Amino acid sequence: MKVILVLSALLVVAFAAPKAKEVKVTVFYASLCPGSIKYLVEQAIPGFKKLQNIKLDLVPFGRTIVYNIYIYIHSQSVNRKFVCHGEDECKGNRYHSQSVNRKFLCHGEDECKGNRYHGCVLDLNPIDKATSYIACDLAADNPSDDKTLQKAKEVKVTVFYKSLCPGSIKYLVEQAIPGFKKLSQNIKLDLVPFGRTVVFRISGTRKFYCVHGRDECKGNRYHGCVLDLNPIDKATSYIACDLAADNPSDDKTLQKCANETDISWTNLKKCVEGEKGDEIMAKYNERAYNVTNPPTTFFNDVYNKDLSEEPRASFVTTVCSFLDNEPAACKK
Ligand SMILES: *[C@@H]1O[C@H](CO)[C@@H](O)[C@H](O)[C@H]1NC(C)=O
Ligand SMILES: *[C@@H]1O[C@H](CO)[C@@H](O)[C@H](O)[C@H]1NC(C)=O
């Protein structure tokens, strides 16, 4: 058995001809390399989605050792003679033709696996679809996990909003919630009824200040408790009912929507008025640290200014651009 090492160089190549309509961008990356992941998820793929002018060529393969494992069968065992440029060439040819296996060495077996999945996705699908798959996979906690690799059918969507902010209300009532209802099989929806806010701590108790007044804090708190106490499909029905009303933070509205969506008003009030409500708001406050101007949308935990604005006009279209196997709701 003989082992040959082939090193391939890590390259990032971009040819940018001035004034050209299209630029070919080739990116070599390794599927478990943190630098590669950050670059693709935050820059290269969202950038590609934004521009119509890129011929993107992704190569999920980094500097790697390739073991070529050959099985040599003694020429003596078969009674044939070959004419070569010397005996060594014959021997070399024989090694090559009888190569039966190749093993690639990466940052662990899992990286080789991830690279291989990405390579096949790129081979089997158009580039827009393949990049959606790759972004979904790389943004996950464990990109080379079987579950993650299968799960390009789902995109995580986080929406920060404020319960009395007209922009938030319009976005949730007209786009985000109906869009979620259409594509609920493909969206992991994470609603955060909270904008960056001032928190006063007065003798141990937290006081939250909201941009649209005390009623907004109240509305956020009801939504936060509804989200905490109920499955997301029920919670979104409640929130849509509340936000579509003339006065979302009015007690009557808050209770009417609970009645309509089969949510326990008693449990909801208990959460809102108790320590639980405070805890939920405090957690939101930490999460909302960088979110200065809701509504703000994150895809797969990544913030991109354009991709945050886009779904306000068409939530379904934006979400579909992240999905691998287009569900029926995307095809209309
Ligand atoms: C909600 O339902 C309860 C119990 O059926 C009823 O007493 C209450 O008036 C209803 N509230 C609203 C606002 O519809
Ligand atoms: C806020 O943004 C900074 C800079 O990008 C980042 O380091 C930090 O983790 C973010 N904080 C939260 C709570 O997301």
PDB file of N, CA, C and O and ligand atoms in Angstrom, residues 285-290 298, ligand 2:
ATOM      1  N   ASN A 285     -35.127  42.109  26.939  1.00  0.00           N
ATOM      2  CA  ASN A 285     -34.285  43.294  27.034  1.00  0.00           C
ATOM      3  C   ASN A 285     -32.830  42.975  26.685  1.00  0.00           C
ATOM      4  O   ASN A 285     -32.168  43.732  25.988  1.00  0.00           O
ATOM      5  N   GLU A 286     -32.351  41.823  27.140  1.00  0.00           N
ATOM      6  CA  GLU A 286     -30.983  41.416  26.785  1.00  0.00           C
ATOM      7  C   GLU A 286     -30.867  41.135  25.295  1.00  0.00           C
ATOM      8  O   GLU A 286     -29.919  41.552  24.637  1.00  0.00           O
ATOM      9  N   ARG A 287     -31.860  40.447  24.766  1.00  0.00           N
ATOM     10  CA  ARG A 287     -31.813  40.088  23.351  1.00  0.00           C
ATOM     11  C   ARG A 287     -31.925  41.308  22.441  1.00  0.00           C
ATOM     12  O   ARG A 287     -31.397  41.312  21.328  1.00  0.00           O
ATOM     13  N   ALA A 288     -32.637  42.320  22.905  1.00  0.00           N
ATOM     14  CA  ALA A 288     -32.933  43.471  22.039  1.00  0.00           C
ATOM     15  C   ALA A 288     -31.850  44.540  22.082  1.00  0.00           C
ATOM     16  O   ALA A 288     -32.020  45.611  21.507  1.00  0.00           O
ATOM     17  N   TYR A 289     -30.746  44.233  22.747  1.00  0.00           N
ATOM     18  CA  TYR A 289     -29.716  45.239  22.973  1.00  0.00           C
ATOM     19  C   TYR A 289     -29.336  46.020  21.706  1.00  0.00           C
ATOM     20  O   TYR A 289     -29.191  47.226  21.715  1.00  0.00           O
ATOM     21  N   ASN A 290     -29.168  45.297  20.583  1.00  0.00           N
ATOM     22  CA  ASN A 290     -28.745  45.947  19.338  1.00  0.00           C
ATOM     23  C   ASN A 290     -29.904  46.338  18.420  1.00  0.00           C
ATOM     24  O   ASN A 290     -29.677  46.827  17.326  1.00  0.00           O
ATOM     25  N   PHE A 298     -34.507  38.949  11.593  1.00  0.00           N
ATOM     26  CA  PHE A 298     -33.270  38.178  11.432  1.00  0.00           C
ATOM     27  C   PHE A 298     -33.617  36.865  10.733  1.00  0.00           C
ATOM     28  O   PHE A 298     -34.637  36.260  11.045  1.00  0.00           O
TER      29      PHE A 298
HETATM   30  C1  LIG B   2     -24.561  43.477  19.720  1.00  0.00           C
HETATM   31  O1  LIG B   2     -23.658  43.732  18.657  1.00  0.00           O
HETATM   32  C2  LIG B   2     -22.316  43.516  18.997  1.00  0.00           C
HETATM   33  C3  LIG B   2     -21.484  43.967  17.813  1.00  0.00           C
HETATM   34  O2  LIG B   2     -21.908  43.379  16.623  1.00  0.00           O
HETATM   35  C4  LIG B   2     -22.110  42.049  19.363  1.00  0.00           C
HETATM   36  O3  LIG B   2     -20.771  41.818  19.711  1.00  0.00           O
HETATM   37  C5  LIG B   2     -23.018  41.686  20.516  1.00  0.00           C
HETATM   38  O4  LIG B   2     -22.926  40.307  20.793  1.00  0.00           O
HETATM   39  C6  LIG B   2     -24.462  42.036  20.192  1.00  0.00           C
HETATM   40  N1  LIG B   2     -25.299  41.834  21.363  1.00  0.00           N
HETATM   41  C7  LIG B   2     -26.404  41.101  21.349  1.00  0.00           C
HETATM   42  C8  LIG B   2     -27.159  40.990  22.629  1.00  0.00           C
HETATM   43  O5  LIG B   2     -26.806  40.548  20.325  1.00  0.00           O
END
